[in-house]
Amino acid sequence: MQQRYFFVGVGGSGMMPLAMILAGRGATIAGSDRTLDQGRLAPKFEALKALGIDLYPQDGSGIVSPDQIVVASAAVEETVPDMAAATRVGAQRMRRADLLASLFNDSRVRIGVAGTSGKSTVTGMIGWILHALGRDPTVMNGAVMKNFATADRPFSSALVGEGEAFVSEVDESDGSIALYSPDIAVLNNVSLDHKSLEELRTLFGDFAAKASRVIVNASDPEAAALAATIGSDKRTTFAVEAEADLVARDLVPEPFAIGFTLEGEGRSLPVRLSVPGRHNVANALAAIGAVVASGVPTEDAARAIEGFVGLKRRFELVGEAGGVTVIDDFGHNPDKIAATLDTLMAFPGALKILFQPHGYSPLKVMRRELVESLAARLRPGDELVLPDPVYHGGTTSREVTSADIVADLTAQGAPARHIPDRAAAAAHLVATAKPGNRIVVMGARDDTLSQLAADVLAALDKRNQP
């Protein structure tokens, strides 16, 4: 009998690609989402319907049989009607992470991408290289891969292939990284986001220990320390302008691209990425290292990666109006935000930043590092505006708020202000932006931020009409 799954929160960034993969493999998929119930992000749910996925209100009405497997993230509370319905009808329940890990671990060639920052981009890069070279991989990503997006499939955060490789980013924030058994493990970096460094060292170290080949960032102190515990016969190190097995030198930055020379295996190869920033050079080295470990020649990998055009919400140019550029970005922890700001600050133009924190708990964990990162980069003429953190319901502690972060920043002389309502925060930036400025919408765990960025561009355009 064809397996039947019901996804609670089917539109989520981790749930949607998993549902797409299972649907592509012939399973019967249905789901619910409170965003759908709220009448938001209609195009996303139309895309799911087009894949044959049935959608229901999140009121338990879609769960009617014990033959259904009800899939939910660990964050979904028992009080959600769908979870109560699953208990009532006796349906099997699975965590999203357990289901994904089982698909991953059952694959012939398992490439797992880990790290606090950059894993979605590296996953997309690996997927694109393997696809471009005819390896037909299956790819599970937490972001839309623009290379695979089409008019009829705009939300391409997954790729379903017939080849041996299953490429997936793996999540440390909920500890589910421990479920994966990779053949090839990529370790991009280790830094604060959801967990303490002590917890992260254990999680990432155990993940790397399972692999037959580990691709590790020698420029990241924590990752390099883990690399030192891995035998040289099973590790490939990479670094930007530092000693490693794969090295990028002679960087040539552009506003929305970057070139470099790839050195490794006794040869030098010119590479030009269609995504900007030093951090993306490091991401490219990680991806090249991973596909080479899977049997792809280095020259082929270096040539193919030039065709990678990036992910939605990763330093994505939304447009320009009245001399003001609008950029949509996923930056939400100290490292991601620093990478984006460093890339922007290599070129002229004051920054007007709207940063929506992705939750109260992460804000508490990364408070000091976040403030240090922002205070070190914001310049006179720049402005950072923080609305209140994203909140999707449920119980949470609000010990640290956006107002606290702004107070910390202003105490250090950084140009920051708290405007609790997000729409009002965006309106402030539109009203005060001048030609040559760049408005950056930053944040995670809220798909409506892309629409906000589009609204900002539209408001700028309207402001500049006679």
Tab-separated table of C-alpha atoms in Angstrom:
chain	number	residue	atom	x	y	z
A	1	MET	CA	0.000	0.000	0.000
A	2	GLN	CA	1.220	3.489	-0.860
A	3	GLN	CA	2.532	5.209	2.274
A	4	ARG	CA	0.419	8.126	3.515
A	5	TYR	CA	1.926	11.094	5.378
A	6	PHE	CA	0.328	14.124	6.991
A	7	PHE	CA	2.665	17.078	7.600
A	8	VAL	CA	1.796	19.469	10.426
A	9	GLY	CA	3.248	22.792	9.297
A	10	VAL	CA	3.780	21.602	5.728
A	11	GLY	CA	4.808	25.067	4.524
A	12	GLY	CA	7.770	25.349	6.907
A	13	SER	CA	11.295	25.659	5.532
A	14	GLY	CA	12.232	22.227	6.879
A	15	MET	CA	8.917	20.523	6.207
A	16	MET	CA	8.131	21.619	2.661
A	17	PRO	CA	11.216	20.140	0.935
A	18	LEU	CA	10.800	16.873	2.828
A	19	ALA	CA	7.165	16.670	1.703
A	20	MET	CA	8.303	17.423	-1.858
A	21	ILE	CA	10.866	14.609	-1.795
A	22	LEU	CA	8.365	12.062	-0.506
A	23	ALA	CA	5.738	13.183	-3.015
A	24	GLY	CA	8.328	12.882	-5.764
A	25	ARG	CA	9.024	9.310	-4.643
A	26	GLY	CA	5.367	8.364	-4.913
A	27	ALA	CA	4.050	8.771	-1.372
A	28	THR	CA	0.625	10.288	-0.689
A	29	ILE	CA	1.097	13.595	1.119
A	30	ALA	CA	-1.349	15.879	2.901
A	31	GLY	CA	-0.747	18.643	5.385
A	32	SER	CA	-1.835	21.699	7.309
A	33	ASP	CA	-0.259	25.017	8.182
A	34	ARG	CA	-1.391	27.903	10.358
A	35	THR	CA	0.056	30.318	7.793
A	36	LEU	CA	-2.448	28.883	5.324
A	37	ASP	CA	-5.236	29.306	7.894
A	38	GLN	CA	-4.210	32.946	8.285
A	39	GLY	CA	-4.496	33.498	4.544
A	40	ARG	CA	-0.819	34.320	4.108
A	41	LEU	CA	1.749	33.194	1.497
A	42	ALA	CA	-0.883	31.813	-0.871
A	43	PRO	CA	1.617	31.146	-3.721
A	44	LYS	CA	3.540	28.696	-1.551
A	45	PHE	CA	0.463	26.621	-0.835
A	46	GLU	CA	-0.671	26.757	-4.457
A	47	ALA	CA	2.736	25.286	-5.334
A	48	LEU	CA	2.171	22.444	-2.868
A	49	LYS	CA	-1.257	21.748	-4.332
A	50	ALA	CA	0.300	21.622	-7.808
A	51	LEU	CA	2.501	18.759	-6.558
A	52	GLY	CA	-0.612	16.789	-5.593
A	53	ILE	CA	-0.365	17.586	-1.875
A	54	ASP	CA	-3.777	17.967	-0.207
A	55	LEU	CA	-4.115	20.824	2.253
A	56	TYR	CA	-6.388	21.074	5.304
A	57	PRO	CA	-7.047	23.610	8.066
A	58	GLN	CA	-4.902	23.009	11.148
A	59	ASP	CA	-7.954	21.849	13.088
A	60	GLY	CA	-7.446	18.085	13.044
A	61	SER	CA	-9.828	17.493	10.133
A	62	GLY	CA	-7.110	16.115	7.863
A	63	ILE	CA	-6.081	13.311	10.226
A	64	VAL	CA	-8.710	10.590	10.005
A	65	SER	CA	-6.929	7.248	9.761
A	66	PRO	CA	-4.431	5.172	11.756
A	67	ASP	CA	-2.727	4.457	8.414
A	68	GLN	CA	-1.476	8.027	8.225
A	69	ILE	CA	1.985	8.889	9.534
A	70	VAL	CA	1.757	12.312	11.164
A	71	VAL	CA	4.976	14.289	10.767
A	72	ALA	CA	5.731	17.327	12.913
A	73	SER	CA	8.753	19.234	14.133
A	74	ALA	CA	9.792	18.959	17.743
A	75	ALA	CA	8.480	22.500	18.299
A	76	VAL	CA	4.841	21.564	17.601
A	77	GLU	CA	3.017	21.392	20.916
A	78	GLU	CA	0.589	18.670	21.976
A	79	THR	CA	-2.228	21.208	22.226
A	80	VAL	CA	-2.235	21.713	18.437
A	81	PRO	CA	-5.498	20.112	17.162
A	82	ASP	CA	-3.685	17.996	14.579
A	83	MET	CA	-1.596	16.354	17.294
A	84	ALA	CA	-4.700	15.660	19.363
A	85	ALA	CA	-6.359	14.141	16.280
A	86	ALA	CA	-3.350	11.887	15.689
A	87	THR	CA	-3.696	10.559	19.227
A	88	ARG	CA	-7.438	10.144	18.849
A	89	VAL	CA	-7.293	8.047	15.651
A	90	GLY	CA	-4.153	6.148	16.669
A	91	ALA	CA	-1.983	7.461	13.822
A	92	GLN	CA	1.765	6.868	13.994
A	93	ARG	CA	3.735	10.024	14.732
A	94	MET	CA	7.238	10.925	13.552
A	95	ARG	CA	9.471	13.873	14.141
A	96	ARG	CA	10.485	15.617	10.948
A	97	ALA	CA	14.142	15.067	11.824
A	98	ASP	CA	13.681	11.303	12.299
A	99	LEU	CA	11.957	10.949	8.930
A	100	LEU	CA	14.588	12.962	7.084
A	101	ALA	CA	17.422	11.095	8.784
A	102	SER	CA	15.897	7.742	7.815
A	103	LEU	CA	15.735	8.796	4.137
A	104	PHE	CA	19.268	10.146	4.305
A	105	ASN	CA	20.745	7.100	6.044
A	106	ASP	CA	19.090	4.704	3.564
A	107	SER	CA	20.816	6.380	0.588
A	108	ARG	CA	23.865	5.024	-1.217
A	109	VAL	CA	25.990	8.192	-1.063
A	110	ARG	CA	25.201	10.389	1.933
A	111	ILE	CA	26.533	13.966	1.954
A	112	GLY	CA	25.639	15.870	5.123
A	113	VAL	CA	26.308	19.591	5.481
A	114	ALA	CA	26.685	20.960	8.999
A	115	GLY	CA	27.688	24.254	10.529
A	116	THR	CA	26.120	27.199	12.254
A	117	SER	CA	26.276	29.316	9.083
A	118	GLY	CA	26.341	28.655	5.361
A	119	LYS	CA	24.949	25.134	5.268
A	120	SER	CA	21.984	25.946	3.012
A	121	THR	CA	24.283	27.629	0.502
A	122	VAL	CA	26.818	24.789	0.579
A	123	THR	CA	24.002	22.254	0.177
A	124	GLY	CA	22.707	24.187	-2.824
A	125	MET	CA	26.182	24.432	-4.336
A	126	ILE	CA	26.809	20.692	-3.953
A	127	GLY	CA	23.402	19.900	-5.397
A	128	TRP	CA	23.974	22.175	-8.372
A	129	ILE	CA	27.439	20.773	-9.156
A	130	LEU	CA	26.198	17.172	-9.039
A	131	HIS	CA	23.114	18.043	-11.089
A	132	ALA	CA	25.113	20.004	-13.686
A	133	LEU	CA	27.498	17.064	-14.096
A	134	GLY	CA	24.690	14.565	-14.619
A	135	ARG	CA	24.838	12.863	-11.212
A	136	ASP	CA	21.066	13.436	-10.657
A	137	PRO	CA	21.174	13.908	-6.855
A	138	THR	CA	18.362	14.204	-4.347
A	139	VAL	CA	18.774	17.453	-2.416
A	140	MET	CA	17.078	18.520	0.806
A	141	ASN	CA	17.564	22.199	1.527
A	142	GLY	CA	16.103	24.741	3.915
A	143	ALA	CA	16.031	27.465	1.261
A	144	VAL	CA	14.798	27.866	-2.299
A	145	MET	CA	17.574	27.036	-4.770
A	146	LYS	CA	17.255	29.564	-7.579
A	147	ASN	CA	18.959	27.245	-10.079
A	148	PHE	CA	16.031	24.856	-9.865
A	149	ALA	CA	13.200	27.385	-9.556
A	150	THR	CA	10.820	27.620	-12.504
A	151	ALA	CA	7.576	29.465	-13.152
A	152	ASP	CA	5.536	26.371	-12.296
A	153	ARG	CA	7.809	25.307	-9.406
A	154	PRO	CA	8.940	28.514	-7.712
A	155	PHE	CA	9.588	26.989	-4.262
A	156	SER	CA	12.360	24.582	-5.220
A	157	SER	CA	13.921	23.870	-1.837
A	158	ALA	CA	14.190	20.182	-2.788
A	159	LEU	CA	15.398	18.239	-5.796
A	160	VAL	CA	14.286	14.662	-6.388
A	161	GLY	CA	16.815	12.656	-8.401
A	162	GLU	CA	17.467	9.077	-9.414
A	163	GLY	CA	21.182	9.153	-8.658
A	164	GLU	CA	22.985	7.660	-5.669
A	165	ALA	CA	23.689	10.910	-3.799
A	166	PHE	CA	21.423	12.355	-1.116
A	167	VAL	CA	22.619	15.827	-0.131
A	168	SER	CA	21.124	17.388	2.978
A	169	GLU	CA	21.830	20.144	5.406
A	170	VAL	CA	21.666	18.833	8.961
A	171	ASP	CA	20.452	20.845	11.912
A	172	GLU	CA	22.305	21.295	15.163
A	173	SER	CA	19.746	23.637	16.737
A	174	ASP	CA	17.465	20.794	17.895
A	175	GLY	CA	20.227	18.219	18.316
A	176	SER	CA	18.934	16.141	15.384
A	177	ILE	CA	22.381	16.198	13.756
A	178	ALA	CA	23.045	13.171	15.980
A	179	LEU	CA	20.617	11.099	13.874
A	180	TYR	CA	22.640	11.303	10.653
A	181	SER	CA	25.328	8.897	9.447
A	182	PRO	CA	27.122	10.629	6.569
A	183	ASP	CA	29.647	9.189	4.145
A	184	ILE	CA	30.896	12.715	3.508
A	185	ALA	CA	30.511	15.293	6.284
A	186	VAL	CA	30.962	19.006	5.684
A	187	LEU	CA	31.755	21.137	8.722
A	188	ASN	CA	31.577	24.798	7.805
A	189	ASN	CA	31.896	26.511	11.180
A	190	VAL	CA	30.923	26.293	14.825
A	191	SER	CA	29.505	29.358	16.543
A	192	LEU	CA	26.709	30.498	18.831
A	193	ASP	CA	23.118	30.473	17.644
A	194	HIS	CA	20.803	28.151	19.603
A	195	LYS	CA	23.190	26.133	21.809
A	196	SER	CA	26.307	26.648	23.893
A	197	LEU	CA	29.704	26.072	22.324
A	198	GLU	CA	30.253	23.088	24.608
A	199	GLU	CA	27.112	21.384	23.284
A	200	LEU	CA	28.012	22.271	19.697
A	201	ARG	CA	31.510	20.808	20.006
A	202	THR	CA	30.021	17.474	21.048
A	203	LEU	CA	27.331	17.450	18.352
A	204	PHE	CA	29.634	18.429	15.499
A	205	GLY	CA	32.451	16.199	16.726
A	206	ASP	CA	30.215	13.136	16.878
A	207	PHE	CA	28.802	13.932	13.427
A	208	ALA	CA	32.262	14.191	11.875
A	209	ALA	CA	33.445	11.004	13.558
A	210	LYS	CA	30.844	8.943	11.668
A	211	ALA	CA	32.025	9.988	8.198
A	212	SER	CA	34.620	8.373	5.980
A	213	ARG	CA	35.630	11.830	4.686
A	214	VAL	CA	35.266	15.149	6.518
A	215	ILE	CA	35.460	18.491	4.702
A	216	VAL	CA	36.353	21.057	7.335
A	217	ASN	CA	36.923	24.810	7.474
A	218	ALA	CA	40.481	25.342	8.698
A	219	SER	CA	39.870	29.096	9.042
A	220	ASP	CA	37.211	28.639	11.712
A	221	PRO	CA	38.876	28.169	15.133
A	222	GLU	CA	36.283	25.752	16.510
A	223	ALA	CA	36.074	23.726	13.291
A	224	ALA	CA	39.869	23.643	13.051
A	225	ALA	CA	40.086	22.331	16.615
A	226	LEU	CA	37.714	19.516	15.667
A	227	ALA	CA	39.729	18.856	12.505
A	228	ALA	CA	42.812	18.293	14.636
A	229	THR	CA	41.070	15.292	16.203
A	230	ILE	CA	40.388	13.715	12.789
A	231	GLY	CA	43.079	11.677	11.065
A	232	SER	CA	44.672	13.363	8.058
A	233	ASP	CA	43.720	10.338	5.944
A	234	LYS	CA	40.002	11.136	6.291
A	235	ARG	CA	39.893	14.929	6.297
A	236	THR	CA	40.079	17.631	3.631
A	237	THR	CA	40.665	21.128	4.952
A	238	PHE	CA	39.747	24.348	3.178
A	239	ALA	CA	40.516	27.991	3.850
A	240	VAL	CA	40.408	31.431	2.293
A	241	GLU	CA	43.886	32.929	2.005
A	242	ALA	CA	45.385	30.523	4.547
A	243	GLU	CA	47.085	27.136	4.446
A	244	ALA	CA	44.809	24.148	3.763
A	245	ASP	CA	44.249	21.335	1.285
A	246	LEU	CA	41.931	23.585	-0.752
A	247	VAL	CA	42.773	27.290	-0.720
A	248	ALA	CA	41.208	30.369	-2.314
A	249	ARG	CA	43.594	33.214	-3.105
A	250	ASP	CA	43.578	36.450	-5.104
A	251	LEU	CA	39.969	37.364	-4.326
A	252	VAL	CA	38.333	39.841	-6.718
A	253	PRO	CA	35.100	41.112	-5.105
A	254	GLU	CA	32.180	42.535	-7.088
A	255	PRO	CA	28.917	43.897	-5.638
A	256	PHE	CA	27.025	40.682	-6.483
A	257	ALA	CA	29.796	38.242	-7.505
A	258	ILE	CA	33.383	37.333	-6.613
A	259	GLY	CA	36.349	35.752	-8.354
A	260	PHE	CA	39.266	33.820	-6.883
A	261	THR	CA	42.053	31.372	-7.653
A	262	LEU	CA	41.498	27.839	-6.382
A	263	GLU	CA	44.679	26.082	-5.296
A	264	GLY	CA	44.831	22.397	-4.430
A	265	GLU	CA	46.339	19.116	-5.551
A	266	GLY	CA	49.278	21.030	-7.019
A	267	ARG	CA	47.215	23.097	-9.455
A	268	SER	CA	45.604	26.528	-9.722
A	269	LEU	CA	42.187	27.123	-11.285
A	270	PRO	CA	40.367	30.434	-11.857
A	271	VAL	CA	36.817	30.540	-10.454
A	272	ARG	CA	34.140	33.248	-10.615
A	273	LEU	CA	31.091	32.829	-8.417
A	274	SER	CA	27.743	34.417	-9.257
A	275	VAL	CA	27.213	35.148	-5.545
A	276	PRO	CA	29.193	37.742	-3.574
A	277	GLY	CA	31.366	37.779	-0.503
A	278	ARG	CA	34.348	36.138	1.103
A	279	HIS	CA	31.991	33.836	3.027
A	280	ASN	CA	30.661	32.452	-0.241
A	281	VAL	CA	34.198	31.719	-1.365
A	282	ALA	CA	34.539	29.567	1.769
A	283	ASN	CA	31.169	27.969	0.991
A	284	ALA	CA	32.370	27.173	-2.527
A	285	LEU	CA	35.528	25.514	-1.195
A	286	ALA	CA	33.398	23.360	1.104
A	287	ALA	CA	31.149	22.323	-1.783
A	288	ILE	CA	34.049	21.569	-4.110
A	289	GLY	CA	35.721	19.514	-1.396
A	290	ALA	CA	32.541	17.493	-0.857
A	291	VAL	CA	31.887	16.668	-4.507
A	292	VAL	CA	35.538	15.803	-5.109
A	293	ALA	CA	35.269	13.381	-2.179
A	294	SER	CA	32.294	11.813	-3.979
A	295	GLY	CA	34.371	11.200	-7.101
A	296	VAL	CA	34.004	14.404	-9.148
A	297	PRO	CA	37.239	15.741	-10.717
A	298	THR	CA	38.314	19.064	-9.228
A	299	GLU	CA	38.362	20.803	-12.619
A	300	ASP	CA	34.773	19.749	-13.315
A	301	ALA	CA	33.611	20.920	-9.884
A	302	ALA	CA	35.328	24.304	-10.264
A	303	ARG	CA	33.774	24.807	-13.702
A	304	ALA	CA	30.272	23.736	-12.653
A	305	ILE	CA	30.057	25.895	-9.529
A	306	GLU	CA	30.323	29.032	-11.651
A	307	GLY	CA	26.738	28.315	-12.760
A	308	PHE	CA	25.354	28.405	-9.214
A	309	VAL	CA	23.140	31.500	-8.919
A	310	GLY	CA	22.350	31.377	-5.217
A	311	LEU	CA	19.445	30.903	-2.849
A	312	LYS	CA	16.393	32.981	-2.157
A	313	ARG	CA	16.925	35.333	0.799
A	314	ARG	CA	20.714	34.941	0.741
A	315	PHE	CA	22.006	38.397	-0.153
A	316	GLU	CA	19.242	38.569	-2.725
A	317	LEU	CA	18.917	41.742	-4.754
A	318	VAL	CA	15.223	42.673	-4.643
A	319	GLY	CA	15.593	45.783	-6.789
A	320	GLU	CA	16.362	49.488	-6.867
A	321	ALA	CA	14.107	52.530	-6.745
A	322	GLY	CA	15.035	56.193	-6.547
A	323	GLY	CA	18.706	55.324	-6.147
A	324	VAL	CA	18.028	53.069	-3.115
A	325	THR	CA	18.934	49.384	-3.377
A	326	VAL	CA	16.871	46.787	-1.470
A	327	ILE	CA	18.441	43.488	-0.400
A	328	ASP	CA	16.747	40.520	1.290
A	329	ASP	CA	18.966	38.416	3.541
A	330	PHE	CA	18.717	35.458	5.914
A	331	GLY	CA	21.262	36.855	8.378
A	332	HIS	CA	20.129	36.193	11.947
A	333	ASN	CA	23.102	35.113	14.065
A	334	PRO	CA	26.386	36.973	14.698
A	335	ASP	CA	28.383	35.138	12.009
A	336	LYS	CA	25.738	35.382	9.272
A	337	ILE	CA	25.106	39.054	9.973
A	338	ALA	CA	28.834	39.790	10.021
A	339	ALA	CA	29.342	38.048	6.669
A	340	THR	CA	26.549	40.047	5.044
A	341	LEU	CA	27.672	43.377	6.494
A	342	ASP	CA	31.318	42.767	5.570
A	343	THR	CA	30.272	42.015	1.995
A	344	LEU	CA	28.148	45.171	1.831
A	345	MET	CA	30.770	47.391	3.419
A	346	ALA	CA	33.324	46.540	0.761
A	347	PHE	CA	31.359	48.923	-1.482
A	348	PRO	CA	30.041	52.467	-0.932
A	349	GLY	CA	26.607	53.386	0.358
A	350	ALA	CA	25.141	53.839	3.827
A	351	LEU	CA	23.171	50.891	5.217
A	352	LYS	CA	19.596	51.039	6.492
A	353	ILE	CA	19.033	47.677	8.172
A	354	LEU	CA	15.816	46.123	9.415
A	355	PHE	CA	16.761	43.095	11.519
A	356	GLN	CA	13.919	40.992	12.916
A	357	PRO	CA	15.336	38.564	15.528
A	358	HIS	CA	14.213	34.980	14.957
A	359	GLY	CA	13.036	34.329	18.494
A	360	TYR	CA	13.404	35.341	22.119
A	361	SER	CA	15.431	32.306	23.150
A	362	PRO	CA	18.144	32.717	20.463
A	363	LEU	CA	18.307	36.406	21.332
A	364	LYS	CA	19.136	35.510	24.913
A	365	VAL	CA	21.802	32.972	23.880
A	366	MET	CA	23.625	35.222	21.432
A	367	ARG	CA	23.063	38.629	23.035
A	368	ARG	CA	26.673	39.514	23.788
A	369	GLU	CA	28.120	38.195	20.515
A	370	LEU	CA	25.351	39.801	18.449
A	371	VAL	CA	25.883	43.198	20.027
A	372	GLU	CA	29.665	42.942	19.595
A	373	SER	CA	29.314	41.991	15.939
A	374	LEU	CA	26.901	44.810	15.123
A	375	ALA	CA	28.654	47.487	17.168
A	376	ALA	CA	31.965	46.712	15.453
A	377	ARG	CA	30.468	47.204	11.979
A	378	LEU	CA	27.808	49.914	12.086
A	379	ARG	CA	29.205	53.255	10.922
A	380	PRO	CA	28.087	56.874	11.197
A	381	GLY	CA	25.383	57.289	8.582
A	382	ASP	CA	24.180	53.698	8.911
A	383	GLU	CA	21.023	52.864	10.847
A	384	LEU	CA	19.820	49.603	12.373
A	385	VAL	CA	16.153	49.190	13.273
A	386	LEU	CA	14.944	46.218	15.334
A	387	PRO	CA	11.259	45.325	15.505
A	388	ASP	CA	10.148	42.772	18.087
A	389	PRO	CA	11.271	39.155	17.510
A	390	VAL	CA	9.232	36.832	15.347
A	391	TYR	CA	6.691	34.935	17.428
A	392	HIS	CA	4.609	32.028	16.108
A	393	GLY	CA	2.725	31.235	19.287
A	394	GLY	CA	3.356	28.805	22.130
A	395	THR	CA	5.192	29.329	25.368
A	396	THR	CA	8.424	31.302	25.430
A	397	SER	CA	10.507	33.298	27.872
A	398	ARG	CA	10.987	36.950	26.978
A	399	GLU	CA	13.995	37.639	29.162
A	400	VAL	CA	15.878	39.438	26.365
A	401	THR	CA	14.016	41.636	23.881
A	402	SER	CA	14.827	43.780	20.865
A	403	ALA	CA	14.731	46.809	23.150
A	404	ASP	CA	17.517	45.253	25.259
A	405	ILE	CA	19.716	44.725	22.194
A	406	VAL	CA	19.151	48.310	21.057
A	407	ALA	CA	19.988	49.598	24.554
A	408	ASP	CA	23.251	47.626	24.498
A	409	LEU	CA	24.121	48.997	21.048
A	410	THR	CA	23.310	52.638	21.781
A	411	ALA	CA	25.391	52.412	24.957
A	412	GLN	CA	28.332	51.689	22.653
A	413	GLY	CA	27.448	54.560	20.331
A	414	ALA	CA	26.015	52.383	17.535
A	415	PRO	CA	23.172	53.871	15.433
A	416	ALA	CA	20.270	51.623	16.443
A	417	ARG	CA	16.625	52.060	17.396
A	418	HIS	CA	13.747	49.854	18.516
A	419	ILE	CA	10.476	50.184	16.599
A	420	PRO	CA	8.287	47.329	17.923
A	421	ASP	CA	5.942	47.029	14.938
A	422	ARG	CA	7.655	45.620	11.859
A	423	ALA	CA	5.578	47.554	9.332
A	424	ALA	CA	6.353	50.794	11.158
A	425	ALA	CA	10.048	49.906	11.210
A	426	ALA	CA	10.038	49.343	7.453
A	427	ALA	CA	8.111	52.574	6.880
A	428	HIS	CA	10.737	54.484	8.880
A	429	LEU	CA	13.538	53.185	6.667
A	430	VAL	CA	11.609	54.019	3.498
A	431	ALA	CA	10.919	57.540	4.758
A	432	THR	CA	14.544	58.240	5.686
A	433	ALA	CA	16.438	56.442	2.892
A	434	LYS	CA	18.439	58.627	0.520
A	435	PRO	CA	19.824	57.920	-2.969
A	436	GLY	CA	22.897	55.717	-2.654
A	437	ASN	CA	21.605	54.036	0.522
A	438	ARG	CA	21.054	50.304	0.717
A	439	ILE	CA	18.104	48.911	2.672
A	440	VAL	CA	18.673	45.391	3.993
A	441	VAL	CA	15.850	43.248	5.380
A	442	MET	CA	17.380	40.583	7.641
A	443	GLY	CA	15.984	37.728	9.691
A	444	ALA	CA	14.977	34.058	9.717
A	445	ARG	CA	12.065	31.758	10.521
A	446	ASP	CA	9.573	34.114	8.907
A	447	ASP	CA	8.742	33.604	5.241
A	448	THR	CA	6.879	36.921	5.130
A	449	LEU	CA	10.171	38.843	5.317
A	450	SER	CA	10.591	38.414	1.555
A	451	GLN	CA	7.220	40.016	1.014
A	452	LEU	CA	8.243	42.805	3.383
A	453	ALA	CA	11.353	43.442	1.274
A	454	ALA	CA	9.195	43.561	-1.859
A	455	ASP	CA	6.821	45.965	-0.093
A	456	VAL	CA	9.763	48.197	0.845
A	457	LEU	CA	10.832	48.361	-2.800
A	458	ALA	CA	7.270	49.181	-3.879
A	459	ALA	CA	7.026	51.908	-1.238
A	460	LEU	CA	10.313	53.433	-2.400
A	461	ASP	CA	9.067	53.390	-5.981
A	462	LYS	CA	5.807	55.055	-4.952
A	463	ARG	CA	7.693	57.635	-2.876
A	464	ASN	CA	9.715	58.653	-5.895
A	465	GLN	CA	6.810	58.983	-8.306
A	466	PRO	CA	5.817	62.572	-9.136
